[in-house]
Coordinates of C-alpha atoms and ligand atoms in Angstrom, one line a residue:
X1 CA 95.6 2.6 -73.1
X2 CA 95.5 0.9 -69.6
X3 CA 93.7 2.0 -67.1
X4 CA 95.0 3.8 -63.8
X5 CA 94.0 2.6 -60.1
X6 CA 94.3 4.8 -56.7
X7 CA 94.8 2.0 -54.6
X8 CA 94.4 3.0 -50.9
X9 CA 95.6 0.4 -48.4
X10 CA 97.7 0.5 -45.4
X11 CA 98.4 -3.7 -45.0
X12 CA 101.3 -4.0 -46.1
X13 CA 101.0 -7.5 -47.9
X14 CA 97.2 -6.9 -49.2
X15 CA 98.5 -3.6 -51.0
X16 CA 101.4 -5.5 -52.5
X17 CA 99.2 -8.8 -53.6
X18 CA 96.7 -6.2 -54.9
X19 CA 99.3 -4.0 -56.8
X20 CA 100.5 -7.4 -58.6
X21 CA 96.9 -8.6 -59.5
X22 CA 95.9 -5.4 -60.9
X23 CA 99.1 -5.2 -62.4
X24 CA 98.7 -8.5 -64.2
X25 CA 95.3 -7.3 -65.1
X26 CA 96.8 -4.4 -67.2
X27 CA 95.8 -1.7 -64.9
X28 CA 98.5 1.1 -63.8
X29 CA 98.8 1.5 -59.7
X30 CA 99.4 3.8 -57.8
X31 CA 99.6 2.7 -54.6
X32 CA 99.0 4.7 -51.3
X33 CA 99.6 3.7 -47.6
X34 CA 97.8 6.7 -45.9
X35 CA 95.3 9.2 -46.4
X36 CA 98.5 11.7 -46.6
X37 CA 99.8 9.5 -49.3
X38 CA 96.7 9.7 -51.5
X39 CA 95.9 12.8 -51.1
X40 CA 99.6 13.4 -52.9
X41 CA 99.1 11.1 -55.7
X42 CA 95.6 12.4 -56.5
X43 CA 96.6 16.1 -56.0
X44 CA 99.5 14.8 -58.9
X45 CA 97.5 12.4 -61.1
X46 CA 98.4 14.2 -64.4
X47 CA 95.4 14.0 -67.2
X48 CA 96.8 11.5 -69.4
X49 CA 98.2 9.1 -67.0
X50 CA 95.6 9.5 -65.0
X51 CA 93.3 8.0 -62.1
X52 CA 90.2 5.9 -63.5
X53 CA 89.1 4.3 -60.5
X54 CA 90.1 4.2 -56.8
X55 CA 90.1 1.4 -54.2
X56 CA 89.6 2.9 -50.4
X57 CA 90.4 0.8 -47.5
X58 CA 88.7 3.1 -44.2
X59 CA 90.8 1.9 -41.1
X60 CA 93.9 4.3 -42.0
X61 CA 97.1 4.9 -40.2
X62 CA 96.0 9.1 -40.2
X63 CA 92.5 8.9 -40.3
X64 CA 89.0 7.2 -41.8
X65 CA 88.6 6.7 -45.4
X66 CA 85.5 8.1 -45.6
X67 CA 87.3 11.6 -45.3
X68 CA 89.1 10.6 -48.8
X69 CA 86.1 9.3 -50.6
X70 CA 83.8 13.0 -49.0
X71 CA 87.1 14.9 -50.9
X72 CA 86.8 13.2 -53.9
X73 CA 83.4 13.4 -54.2
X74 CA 83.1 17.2 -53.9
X75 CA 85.3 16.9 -56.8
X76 CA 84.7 13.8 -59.4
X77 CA 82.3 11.5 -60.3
X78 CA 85.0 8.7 -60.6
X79 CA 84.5 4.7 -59.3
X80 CA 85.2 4.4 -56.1
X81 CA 85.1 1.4 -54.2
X82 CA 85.5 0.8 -50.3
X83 CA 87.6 -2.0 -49.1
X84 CA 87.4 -2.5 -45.4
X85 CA 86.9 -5.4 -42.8
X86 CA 83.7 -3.2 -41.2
X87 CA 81.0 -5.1 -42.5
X88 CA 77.7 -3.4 -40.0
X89 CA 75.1 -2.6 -42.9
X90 CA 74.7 1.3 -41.5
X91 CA 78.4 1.8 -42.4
X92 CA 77.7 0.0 -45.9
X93 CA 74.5 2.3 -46.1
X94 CA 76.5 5.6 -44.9
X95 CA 79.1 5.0 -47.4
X96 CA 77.6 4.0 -50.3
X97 CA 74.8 7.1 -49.4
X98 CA 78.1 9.5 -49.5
X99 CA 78.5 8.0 -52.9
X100 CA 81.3 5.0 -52.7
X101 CA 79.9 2.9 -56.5
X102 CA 80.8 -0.6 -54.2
X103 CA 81.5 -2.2 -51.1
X104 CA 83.4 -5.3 -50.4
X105 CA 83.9 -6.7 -47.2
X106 CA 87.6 -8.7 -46.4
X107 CA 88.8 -10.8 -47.1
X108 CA 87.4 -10.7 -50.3
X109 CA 88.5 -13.2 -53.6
X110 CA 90.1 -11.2 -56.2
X111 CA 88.0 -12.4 -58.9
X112 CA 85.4 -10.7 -57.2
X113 CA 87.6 -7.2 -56.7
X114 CA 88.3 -7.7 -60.2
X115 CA 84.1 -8.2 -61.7
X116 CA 83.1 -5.2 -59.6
X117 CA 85.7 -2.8 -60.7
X118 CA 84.8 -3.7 -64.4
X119 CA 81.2 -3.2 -63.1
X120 CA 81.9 0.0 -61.8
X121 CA 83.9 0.9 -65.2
X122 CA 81.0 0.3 -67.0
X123 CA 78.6 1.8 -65.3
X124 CA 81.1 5.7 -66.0
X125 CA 81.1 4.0 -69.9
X126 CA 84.6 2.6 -69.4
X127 CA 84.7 -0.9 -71.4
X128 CA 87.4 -2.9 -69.8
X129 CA 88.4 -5.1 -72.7
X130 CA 89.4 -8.8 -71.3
X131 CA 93.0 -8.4 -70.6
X132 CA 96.0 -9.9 -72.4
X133 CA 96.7 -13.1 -70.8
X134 CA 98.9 -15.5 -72.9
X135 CA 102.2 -14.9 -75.0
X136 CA 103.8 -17.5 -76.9
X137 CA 106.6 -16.5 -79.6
X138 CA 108.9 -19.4 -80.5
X139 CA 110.1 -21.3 -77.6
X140 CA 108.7 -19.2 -75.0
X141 CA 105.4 -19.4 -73.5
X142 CA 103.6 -17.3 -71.1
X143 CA 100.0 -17.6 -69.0
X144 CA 99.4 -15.0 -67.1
X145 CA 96.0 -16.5 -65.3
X146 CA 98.2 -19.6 -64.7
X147 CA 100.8 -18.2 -63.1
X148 CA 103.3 -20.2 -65.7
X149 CA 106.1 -19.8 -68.2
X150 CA 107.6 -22.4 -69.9
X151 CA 110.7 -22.2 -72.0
X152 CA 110.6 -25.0 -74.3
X153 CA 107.7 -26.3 -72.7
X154 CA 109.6 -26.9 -69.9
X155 CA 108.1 -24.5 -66.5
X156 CA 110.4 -22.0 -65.5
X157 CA 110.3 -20.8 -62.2
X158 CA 110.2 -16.8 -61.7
X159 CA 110.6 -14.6 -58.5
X160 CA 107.5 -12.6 -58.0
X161 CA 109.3 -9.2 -59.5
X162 CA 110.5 -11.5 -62.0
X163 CA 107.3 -12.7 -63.4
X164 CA 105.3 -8.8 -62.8
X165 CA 108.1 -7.3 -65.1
X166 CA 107.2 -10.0 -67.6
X167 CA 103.6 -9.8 -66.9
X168 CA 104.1 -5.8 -67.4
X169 CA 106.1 -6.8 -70.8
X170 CA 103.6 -9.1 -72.0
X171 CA 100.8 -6.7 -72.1
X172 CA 102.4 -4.5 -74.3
X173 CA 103.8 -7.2 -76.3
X174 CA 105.7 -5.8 -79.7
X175 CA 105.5 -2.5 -78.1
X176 CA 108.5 -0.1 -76.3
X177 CA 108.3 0.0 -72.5
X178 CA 109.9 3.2 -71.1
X179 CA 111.9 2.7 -67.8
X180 CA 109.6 5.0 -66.1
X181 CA 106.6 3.1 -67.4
X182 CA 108.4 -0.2 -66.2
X183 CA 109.3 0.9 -62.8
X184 CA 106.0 2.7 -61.8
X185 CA 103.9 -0.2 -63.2
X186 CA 106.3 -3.3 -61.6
X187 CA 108.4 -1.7 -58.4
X188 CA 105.4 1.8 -58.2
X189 CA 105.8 5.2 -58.9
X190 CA 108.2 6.2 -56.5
X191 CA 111.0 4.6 -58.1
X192 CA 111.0 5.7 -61.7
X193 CA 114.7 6.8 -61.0
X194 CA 116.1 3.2 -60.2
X195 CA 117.1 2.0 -63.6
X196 CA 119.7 -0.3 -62.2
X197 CA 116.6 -2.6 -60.7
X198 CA 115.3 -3.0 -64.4
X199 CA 119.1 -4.1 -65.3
X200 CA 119.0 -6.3 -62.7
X201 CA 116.4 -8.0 -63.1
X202 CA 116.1 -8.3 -67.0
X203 CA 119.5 -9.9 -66.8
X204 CA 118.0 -12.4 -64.4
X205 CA 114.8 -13.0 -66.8
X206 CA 117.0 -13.5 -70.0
X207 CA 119.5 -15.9 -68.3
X208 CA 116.4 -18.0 -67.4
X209 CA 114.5 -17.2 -70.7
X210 CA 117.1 -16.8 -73.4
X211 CA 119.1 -19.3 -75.2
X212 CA 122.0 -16.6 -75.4
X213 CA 121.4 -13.7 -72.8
X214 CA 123.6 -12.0 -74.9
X215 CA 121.9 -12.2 -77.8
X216 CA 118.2 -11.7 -76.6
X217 CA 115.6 -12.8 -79.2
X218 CA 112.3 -11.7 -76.8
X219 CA 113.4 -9.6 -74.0
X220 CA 115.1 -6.8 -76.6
X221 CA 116.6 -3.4 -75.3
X222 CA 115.6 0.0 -77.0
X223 CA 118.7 2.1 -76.3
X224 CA 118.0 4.8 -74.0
X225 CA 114.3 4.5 -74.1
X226 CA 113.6 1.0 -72.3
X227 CA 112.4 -2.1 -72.9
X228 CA 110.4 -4.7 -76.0
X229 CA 109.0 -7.7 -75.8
X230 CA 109.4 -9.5 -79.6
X231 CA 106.0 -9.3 -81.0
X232 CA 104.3 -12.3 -80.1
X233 CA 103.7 -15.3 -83.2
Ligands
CA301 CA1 93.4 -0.7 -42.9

């Protein structure tokens, strides 16, 4: 089962860039803009889709950080890990004293985000197993880490939502999707009602990846229920 993320961040285009890389990663997020908006999703974190580890920026639209990660803490023994552009060592100190598992500084490569949350993981007894990253089943052929899907090994070129509802499809390869699961995971939890986005852009990933978007032979529908990627060979 993958592994949820409270991912607290208030930039815009940092929250979205993260959401996709811990998307393709294989991790579940739930993203939050203010301190107001993770205080919701924790408070409705149900137990089996739950949160695992949480990523708190400080400088907040409604406050500091640091009140989230004193809540939490009163609470659970869950990683945390503060991302924030303070970098004076008493504020490291303070926070990692109030019992924050890791601190990075920004801008911050996301190879290192992603080695110290696995850290972190492990540390609670989490094993993070090394994510799925390739596909290949017939003619198609996909590389997560790359970035690259080839169709006939000929590169197709994907949107960004194109290529995280693959990416989301790819992890769970030979596996039902559910349209919930699809939209939380690719467009985020608030809209697990907007089916006609997953029509959308399915249609748009079989006319590029099909032979017959008609007749899919990977991208398959499970009436009513969602979404399969064919098993990969
Ligand atoms: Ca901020």
């Amino acid at each position: 089962m993958s592994l949820g993320v409270l991912l607290v961040e208030d930039d815009k285009d940092l929250r979205a860039t993260l959401r996709q890389v811990l998307t393709v990663e294989g991790y579940r997020v739930s993203a939050a803009a203010s301190l107001a908006d993770a205080r919701a999703l924790w408070a409705h974190a149900s137990p089996d889709q739950g949160i695992d580890l949480v990523l708190l920026d400080l400088g907040l639209p409604d406050g500091d950080g640091t009140a989230f990660l004193k809540e939490l803490r009163a609470s659970t023994h869950l990683p945390l890990i503060v991302i924030s552009a303070r970098q004076q060592d008493g504020e490291k100190v303070h926070l990692l004293d109030l019992g924050a598992d890791d601190y990075l500084v920004k801008p911050f490569g996301v190879g290192e985000l992603l080695a110290r949350m696995r850290v972190a993981l492990r540390h609670r007894g989490r094993a993070v197993t090394a994510a799925v990253t390739h596909y290949q089943h017939d003619t198609l052929e996909v590389d997560l880490q790359r970035h690259r899907v080839c169709r006939d090994r000929a590169e197709v070129h994907l949107t960004p939502t194109e290529f995280n509802l693959l990416a989301r499809l790819v992890r769970s390869a030979g596996q039902v999707v559910t349209h919930r699961q699809l939209l939380a995971d690719v467009w985020g939890s608030e809209f697990t009602e907007h089916t006609h986005y997953l029509r959308l852009y399915m249609g748009q990933l079989r006319s590029k990846l099909e032979q017959d978007p008609a007749q899919p032979r990977f991208l398959l529908t499970e009436p009513g229920v969602g979404y399969r990627l064919a098993e990969a060979s």
